[in-house]
Amino acid sequence: MKHTITLIPGDGTGHEITAATKRVVEATGVDIEWDIVHAGAEVFESEGTVLPEKVLESLRKNKVGLKGPLTTPIGTGFRSVNVAMRKIFDLYACVRPCKSFKGVRSRYENIDIVIIRENTEDLYAGIEFEQGKKETNDLINYIAGINETPIKKDSGISIKPISISGSERIIRYAFEYARKNNRKKVTGVHKANIMKFTDGLFLDVFRKVAAEYPDIASEDRIIDNMCMQLVQKPELYDVLVLPNLYGDIISDLAAGLVGGLGVAPGGNIGAELSLFEPTHGSAPKYKGLNKVNPVAQMLSAVMMLRHIGENGCADIMEKAIAQVIAEGKSVTYDMKPSPDDPTAVGTSQMADAIIKEIKKLLKI
Ligand code: NAD
């Protein structure tokens, strides 16, 4: 089946890692037509915006996108293109698989955890009141009238909304993900012992939704305990589902467990549309040097292939990447024992080595 996918190469080293990824995806034999559109700091000068309408149109039409990292230009009034796209398309689930690859230097082995983070609510909803402003003082006075615990007059305030509907859709997504990907367990993470009306609500919804999936084991953990458990016995965990803030922090913690940003892919999923991208940024200092590691971008493409039902091509691509990393020969500088190792290869040569492995696996 032919798929049309929006490809946003991104800024900085995005061009190199998406070009390498495109070649590797195509080597699996999957039938993809790429609709290439540009967003980010580099199009700002010609288009006058970091997020041109044709990017949004392409995503609306194709429903699936693969994106390189984007630089957030300073002083344009745009906070982040990534955040803007998540908001415009209501990409409510941020999915970050964190898997050990033999050959990646890390303190742990055999980790295979998927972090599913709620992307739209919580302290990240952007409802904030600046210290000293009239509306902030009004809010402080209002709360003093209805609550026994006063807020200090010189406070700034961020609001933490967590809804039943927002919690239900992310928790259901986590259980559906577990079912679809042969996962055994979903762990709901919260601080319900302290924040009863927000995290407590999240936990209530978690328990209700979990009861609808008797085939998937479920448990909950308090966030502080979760941090300790992930450091002490990460191999016990499978799929984690978390509200926005905890999800943000635990995603990085889990990426650290398996070797860091170079191997951390991600997907932002909505009801209508999904966008896959590496966790790292545009590494602008290496732009045009054919130097950076394309693996996080490639593993994001593997997630994309699974999302569009091309599991066979995804498996072959992931196996080939794992093989090249395990061999440790044709890998970029960051995967060598020392960053100035003269045997390190460039982005494009690493892609060539992966394509060679794909051809072996496909026996062509
Ligand atoms: P960064 O991830 O670009 O770089 C952090 C460090 O990791 C740097 O030393 C960099 O050289 C290295 N690095 C990053 N990717 C690498 C790779 N693939 N291989 C080898 N080394 C790699 O983070 P930053 O410097 O804070 O941000 C640069 C720009 O990227 C900023 O404008 C930021 O806003 C943007 N950014 C975008 C995204 C995204 O598009 N999702 C995410 C994070 C940051």
XYZ file of C-alpha atoms and ligand atoms in Angstrom:
408
model
C 0.000 0.000 0.000
C 1.240 3.456 -0.888
C 1.508 6.025 1.917
C 1.925 9.778 1.588
C 3.886 11.180 4.518
C 4.698 14.796 5.334
C 8.448 15.229 5.790
C 9.692 18.340 7.600
C 13.516 18.244 7.401
C 13.919 20.853 10.153
C 16.783 23.198 10.954
C 20.490 22.802 11.597
C 21.530 19.169 11.364
C 17.884 18.220 10.687
C 18.575 18.229 6.934
C 21.337 15.645 7.242
C 19.595 13.288 9.638
C 16.276 13.361 7.763
C 18.032 12.782 4.398
C 19.849 9.782 5.926
C 16.606 8.520 7.475
C 14.658 8.869 4.225
C 17.212 6.692 2.414
C 17.106 4.031 5.126
C 13.281 3.957 5.214
C 13.175 3.597 1.430
C 15.682 0.716 1.574
C 13.114 -1.372 3.486
C 10.960 -1.370 0.350
C 8.035 0.477 1.925
C 6.041 2.480 -0.625
C 6.149 6.065 0.617
C 5.641 9.298 -1.248
C 7.224 12.113 0.781
C 5.470 15.470 0.816
C 8.444 17.675 1.768
C 7.610 21.005 3.432
C 9.735 23.368 5.485
C 9.205 24.955 8.885
C 11.481 26.515 11.471
C 14.043 29.250 11.854
C 15.550 28.754 8.385
C 12.267 29.469 6.526
C 11.466 32.471 8.701
C 13.405 34.868 6.462
C 11.718 33.847 3.199
C 8.225 33.131 4.537
C 7.996 35.583 7.429
C 6.781 32.791 9.696
C 8.318 29.753 11.339
C 5.218 27.707 10.627
C 3.975 28.323 7.047
C 0.391 27.428 6.184
C 1.560 24.834 3.613
C 3.127 22.803 6.447
C -0.183 22.739 8.294
C -2.073 21.931 5.057
C 0.261 19.043 4.264
C -0.129 17.568 7.758
C -3.911 18.008 7.664
C -4.031 16.169 4.348
C -1.554 13.354 5.046
C -2.317 12.813 8.772
C 1.202 11.452 9.419
C 4.456 13.405 9.553
C 8.141 12.797 10.163
C 9.959 15.835 11.460
C 13.565 16.809 12.048
C 14.437 19.062 14.986
C 13.558 22.743 14.673
C 15.496 25.664 16.039
C 13.400 28.039 18.108
C 14.395 31.513 16.837
C 14.955 34.022 19.570
C 12.953 37.263 19.443
C 10.259 36.309 16.891
C 7.505 36.100 19.459
C 7.053 32.394 18.683
C 7.667 30.251 21.750
C 8.265 26.982 19.957
C 7.079 25.564 16.631
C 6.912 22.165 18.255
C 4.606 23.367 20.994
C 2.510 25.281 18.415
C 2.011 22.149 16.299
C 1.080 20.089 19.354
C -1.548 22.705 20.228
C -2.954 23.232 16.716
C -3.437 19.504 16.115
C -4.223 18.544 19.713
C -1.403 15.985 19.770
C -2.314 14.807 23.241
C 0.024 11.819 23.643
C 3.797 12.044 23.661
C 5.214 8.551 23.224
C 8.880 7.913 24.008
C 10.201 4.365 23.777
C 13.437 3.890 25.741
C 15.157 0.684 24.754
C 18.656 -0.644 25.405
C 20.750 -1.266 22.318
C 23.821 -3.450 22.647
C 26.810 -1.252 21.891
C 25.376 1.976 23.313
C 27.344 2.977 26.378
C 24.954 3.016 29.330
C 24.814 1.926 32.962
C 21.981 -0.534 32.325
C 21.092 -3.409 29.987
C 17.829 -4.952 28.822
C 15.642 -1.922 29.365
C 12.541 -1.662 27.217
C 10.230 0.985 28.636
C 7.682 3.126 26.810
C 6.824 6.473 28.386
C 3.384 7.835 27.488
C 3.069 11.450 28.583
C -0.084 13.563 28.523
C 0.730 16.572 26.378
C -2.032 19.155 26.887
C -2.891 19.642 30.570
C -1.263 19.954 33.984
C 1.127 22.744 34.982
C 2.116 22.937 31.297
C -1.305 24.249 30.229
C 0.253 27.718 30.363
C -2.230 29.227 32.820
C 0.081 31.437 34.837
C -0.249 34.566 36.932
C 2.763 36.831 37.291
C 3.810 38.010 40.724
C 2.680 41.577 41.464
C 0.025 41.835 38.697
C -3.473 43.016 39.634
C -5.151 39.777 38.486
C -2.641 37.781 40.560
C -3.470 39.811 43.665
C -7.208 39.398 42.920
C -6.716 35.652 42.657
C -4.750 35.544 45.920
C -7.501 37.504 47.682
C -10.217 35.288 46.195
C -8.421 32.132 47.373
C -7.949 33.650 50.839
C -11.762 33.970 51.014
C -12.498 30.337 50.156
C -9.510 28.421 51.496
C -7.916 28.150 54.920
C -4.348 28.104 53.589
C -3.398 31.602 52.474
C -1.097 32.184 49.505
C 1.734 34.617 50.252
C 1.026 38.060 48.743
C 4.325 38.074 46.852
C 3.651 34.824 44.971
C 3.511 33.982 41.285
C 0.965 31.281 40.478
C 0.767 28.436 37.943
C -2.471 26.492 37.668
C -2.540 22.695 37.386
C -5.701 21.547 35.585
C -6.206 17.781 35.154
C -9.538 16.687 33.681
C -11.434 13.394 33.580
C -11.643 13.566 29.776
C -7.942 14.454 29.337
C -6.878 11.708 31.736
C -9.179 9.134 30.200
C -7.946 9.658 26.647
C -4.241 9.371 27.563
C -4.752 6.387 29.877
C -6.912 4.617 27.295
C -4.252 5.384 24.683
C -1.635 3.731 26.942
C -3.693 0.551 27.363
C -4.523 0.400 23.645
C -0.811 0.924 22.879
C 0.050 -1.939 25.258
C -2.464 -4.234 23.563
C -1.358 -3.339 20.045
C 2.349 -3.707 20.839
C 2.186 -6.915 22.912
C 3.092 -5.149 26.115
C 2.265 -6.829 29.403
C 1.837 -4.041 31.951
C 0.849 -0.375 32.287
C 1.982 1.633 35.328
C 0.077 4.840 36.162
C 2.256 7.468 37.826
C 0.963 10.233 40.108
C 1.243 12.060 43.421
C -2.329 11.354 44.498
C -1.411 11.155 48.188
C -0.780 14.915 48.166
C -2.703 16.352 45.190
C -6.001 14.605 45.693
C -8.133 16.590 43.247
C -5.743 16.514 40.282
C -3.419 13.529 40.586
C -6.106 11.785 42.661
C -8.502 12.250 39.762
C -5.869 10.892 37.354
C -5.456 7.814 39.576
C -9.239 7.227 39.829
C -9.545 7.347 36.047
C -6.499 5.077 35.715
C -8.149 2.429 37.916
C -11.448 2.634 36.036
C -9.834 2.355 32.591
C -7.447 -0.417 33.754
C -10.456 -2.525 34.786
C -11.565 -2.526 31.128
C -8.281 -4.186 30.083
C -8.062 -7.422 32.093
C -5.525 -8.806 29.595
C -2.989 -6.081 30.560
C -1.515 -5.976 34.077
C -1.784 -2.623 35.806
C -0.316 -0.949 38.872
C 0.279 2.585 40.070
C 3.315 4.297 41.532
C 3.843 7.580 43.341
C 6.185 9.728 41.261
C 9.011 9.971 43.820
C 9.013 6.205 44.355
C 8.861 5.772 40.567
C 12.108 7.739 40.174
C 13.884 5.510 42.680
C 12.473 2.325 41.159
C 13.555 3.350 37.659
C 17.097 3.867 38.872
C 17.181 0.678 40.978
C 15.206 -1.845 38.912
C 14.170 -0.376 35.557
C 13.764 -3.845 34.059
C 10.516 -4.266 36.035
C 8.734 -1.578 34.002
C 6.992 -1.794 30.663
C 4.562 1.019 29.694
C 4.285 4.082 31.968
C 1.470 6.619 31.647
C 1.903 10.012 33.308
C 0.451 13.508 33.512
C 2.398 16.162 31.585
C 5.016 17.387 34.086
C 6.016 13.988 35.483
C 6.018 12.649 31.914
C 8.434 15.332 30.797
C 10.893 14.587 33.582
C 10.621 10.793 33.474
C 11.061 10.795 29.664
C 14.509 12.302 30.077
C 15.343 10.074 33.025
C 14.425 6.999 30.961
C 16.387 8.287 27.924
C 19.369 8.605 30.271
C 18.960 4.978 31.364
C 19.449 3.747 27.802
C 22.260 6.037 26.680
C 20.856 9.499 26.125
C 19.471 11.727 23.407
C 21.298 10.102 20.491
C 19.007 7.078 20.704
C 15.765 8.681 21.961
C 12.923 8.753 19.415
C 9.471 10.202 19.946
C 5.957 10.487 18.589
C 3.276 13.089 19.238
C -0.075 11.493 18.685
C -3.522 13.041 18.247
C -6.930 11.659 17.366
C -6.524 12.771 13.739
C -2.827 13.178 13.149
C 0.569 11.955 14.352
C 3.992 13.510 14.133
C 7.227 11.605 14.779
C 10.480 13.317 15.741
C 13.691 12.745 17.695
C 13.910 14.026 21.245
C 17.105 16.012 20.638
C 17.363 19.492 19.129
C 18.906 20.810 15.918
C 22.559 20.749 17.162
C 23.263 23.857 15.015
C 27.015 23.876 15.680
C 27.350 20.689 13.593
C 25.180 21.874 10.691
C 26.508 20.755 7.293
C 29.380 18.743 8.812
C 27.873 15.273 8.179
C 28.706 14.482 11.796
C 25.713 13.919 14.078
C 24.016 10.686 15.003
C 20.937 9.900 12.866
C 19.678 7.059 15.101
C 17.045 8.976 17.125
C 15.581 10.314 13.865
C 15.673 6.826 12.338
C 14.021 5.213 15.372
C 11.311 7.898 15.135
C 10.768 6.713 11.559
C 10.543 3.121 12.855
C 7.743 4.278 15.181
C 6.086 5.984 12.216
C 6.263 2.789 10.134
C 4.570 0.838 12.945
C 1.954 3.578 13.236
C 1.024 3.205 9.543
C 0.887 -0.578 9.867
C 4.202 -1.341 8.125
C 5.431 -3.540 10.962
C 7.573 -5.786 8.749
C 9.568 -2.829 7.375
C 9.798 -1.333 10.880
C 11.214 -4.575 12.318
C 13.820 -4.875 9.551
C 14.872 -1.244 9.930
C 15.190 -1.555 13.718
C 17.166 -4.806 13.436
C 19.583 -3.234 10.932
C 20.109 -0.170 13.161
C 20.699 -2.449 16.192
C 23.215 -4.532 14.216
C 25.264 -1.506 13.121
C 25.278 -0.087 16.669
C 26.265 -3.471 18.147
C 29.176 -3.801 15.702
C 30.310 -0.317 16.733
C 32.325 0.189 13.555
C 30.231 2.428 11.287
C 28.877 4.715 14.001
C 29.093 8.461 14.591
C 31.513 10.122 17.017
C 29.087 10.140 19.962
C 28.794 6.336 19.887
C 32.540 5.756 19.988
C 34.368 5.301 23.323
C 35.886 8.755 22.843
C 34.296 11.650 20.871
C 37.527 12.311 18.931
C 37.906 8.672 17.852
C 39.303 8.862 14.296
C 37.319 5.759 13.220
C 33.964 7.547 13.680
C 31.939 7.794 10.467
C 29.626 10.572 9.256
C 25.825 10.682 9.348
C 25.554 9.577 5.743
C 28.076 6.724 6.069
C 26.209 5.375 9.093
C 23.073 5.352 6.933
C 24.998 3.457 4.212
C 26.010 0.800 6.758
C 22.400 0.429 7.928
C 21.169 0.128 4.341
C 23.751 -2.624 3.762
C 22.327 -4.520 6.772
C 18.767 -4.035 5.504
C 19.788 -5.529 2.151
C 21.313 -8.530 3.967
C 18.119 -9.016 5.963
C 16.016 -8.726 2.804
C 18.502 -11.021 0.985
C 18.953 -8.611 -1.923
P 20.406 19.937 21.129
O 19.667 18.653 21.394
O 20.383 20.450 19.746
O 21.934 19.739 21.557
C 22.326 19.321 22.868
C 23.705 18.624 22.754
O 23.545 17.357 22.138
C 24.698 19.395 21.870
O 25.991 19.180 22.354
C 24.542 18.744 20.524
O 25.644 18.898 19.701
C 24.276 17.285 20.915
N 23.438 16.587 19.940
C 22.143 16.842 19.661
N 21.679 15.997 18.737
C 22.712 15.175 18.431
C 22.851 14.078 17.544
N 21.838 13.673 16.765
N 24.041 13.463 17.469
C 25.072 13.853 18.221
N 25.013 14.882 19.098
C 23.831 15.534 19.203
O 19.828 20.999 22.177
P 20.076 22.577 22.251
O 21.486 22.913 21.867
O 19.558 22.956 23.581
O 19.079 23.192 21.187
C 19.423 23.595 19.864
C 18.155 24.064 19.177
O 17.265 22.944 19.021
C 17.385 25.133 19.965
O 16.908 26.113 19.084
C 16.228 24.374 20.573
O 15.096 25.202 20.741
C 15.969 23.333 19.512
N 15.289 22.107 20.003
C 14.367 21.558 19.183
C 13.717 20.376 19.550
C 12.709 19.787 18.594
O 12.601 20.225 17.469
N 11.935 18.813 19.026
C 14.038 19.736 20.753
C 15.031 20.329 21.572
C 15.655 21.519 21.193
